[in-house]
């Protein structure tokens, strides 16, 4: 059983995916963290994110150590998020990360885990198009910026609300451009995708709504 969860930044998809996986005892893969790990390697090695060849080399080096433990908190800054959305535009980087993501549900199965929840941008379309349950989690951009601002504050990361909103709009535009170029719109939101707008929902409401969809399958 694969549950594919896609959606824009700070839509609530990550928290939902983690919670569903815990509740169902499924494996959980935050695919954004893979792009963030490439981004962090690029930043740490002072590589220009637009230097495609150098970024691809950094991604190739990362593939060899993807299974090793890493410091997740180092991935959560907005700088890493922005850089992730730049390196994610390089098709070779995406190709390098595809196999790991596709293997994840199989590896869970081999460990006796019955299912997997993957969250990202292209899970229901590219990574696991055969997933029986596909959720698209979204929210108004102002609400998403508000949430991200709160989250940054809770981590003592300084940023003003307008700065966070501006970065969110910039990242949305970059991610959307890539989706427009590589995916025909009907594949992005197909008839089999459940769209949940979380703008006016609490995390509990989102979770209960999603769980109902999952259990009805
Ligand atoms: O979801 P998160 O904000 O951690 O993702 C960081 C960036 O990685 C996104 O802005 C997006 O550009 C990229 N990404 C992607 N495909 C995925 C997951 C993330 O392109 N499946």
mmCIF file of C-alpha atoms and ligand atoms in Angstrom, residues 9 13 30-33 35-36 76 81 84-85 88 94 101 120-123 171 175 178, ligand 1:
data_model
loop_
_atom_site.group_PDB
_atom_site.id
_atom_site.type_symbol
_atom_site.label_atom_id
_atom_site.label_comp_id
_atom_site.label_asym_id
_atom_site.label_seq_id
_atom_site.Cartn_x
_atom_site.Cartn_y
_atom_site.Cartn_z
ATOM 1 C CA UNK A 9 5.697 24.274 0.665
ATOM 2 C CA UNK A 13 1.673 17.720 3.775
ATOM 3 C CA UNK A 30 10.006 12.938 3.145
ATOM 4 C CA UNK A 31 11.328 13.259 -0.408
ATOM 5 C CA UNK A 32 11.910 17.004 0.008
ATOM 6 C CA UNK A 33 14.683 16.109 2.452
ATOM 7 C CA UNK A 35 16.618 17.588 -2.418
ATOM 8 C CA UNK A 36 17.481 19.492 0.749
ATOM 9 C CA UNK A 76 15.269 23.132 7.649
ATOM 10 C CA UNK A 81 14.788 25.178 0.997
ATOM 11 C CA UNK A 84 16.726 22.768 -2.886
ATOM 12 C CA UNK A 85 14.145 24.227 -5.254
ATOM 13 C CA UNK A 88 15.497 20.254 -8.047
ATOM 14 C CA UNK A 94 15.888 14.283 -10.182
ATOM 15 C CA UNK A 101 12.365 6.907 -3.828
ATOM 16 C CA UNK A 120 6.837 15.570 -2.110
ATOM 17 C CA UNK A 121 5.896 17.286 -5.347
ATOM 18 C CA UNK A 122 5.801 14.489 -7.911
ATOM 19 C CA UNK A 123 5.002 11.359 -5.915
ATOM 20 C CA UNK A 171 9.723 29.060 -4.407
ATOM 21 C CA UNK A 175 8.390 24.760 -8.458
ATOM 22 C CA UNK A 178 9.115 23.028 -13.405
HETATM 23 O O1 LIG B 1 9.047 19.798 0.594
HETATM 24 P P1 LIG B 1 10.264 20.642 0.823
HETATM 25 O O2 LIG B 1 9.969 22.084 1.077
HETATM 26 O O3 LIG B 1 11.171 20.070 1.868
HETATM 27 O O4 LIG B 1 11.080 20.545 -0.561
HETATM 28 C C1 LIG B 1 12.179 21.381 -0.852
HETATM 29 C C2 LIG B 1 12.236 21.603 -2.353
HETATM 30 O O5 LIG B 1 12.580 20.374 -2.999
HETATM 31 C C3 LIG B 1 10.904 22.022 -2.987
HETATM 32 O O6 LIG B 1 10.729 23.433 -3.033
HETATM 33 C C4 LIG B 1 10.973 21.425 -4.397
HETATM 34 O O7 LIG B 1 11.589 22.327 -5.275
HETATM 35 C C5 LIG B 1 11.900 20.235 -4.237
HETATM 36 N N1 LIG B 1 11.176 18.945 -4.273
HETATM 37 C C6 LIG B 1 10.908 18.400 -5.504
HETATM 38 N N2 LIG B 1 10.299 17.178 -5.590
HETATM 39 C C7 LIG B 1 9.961 16.510 -4.479
HETATM 40 C C8 LIG B 1 10.205 17.070 -3.204
HETATM 41 C C9 LIG B 1 10.814 18.313 -3.131
HETATM 42 O O8 LIG B 1 11.200 19.005 -6.526
HETATM 43 N N3 LIG B 1 9.389 15.313 -4.586
#
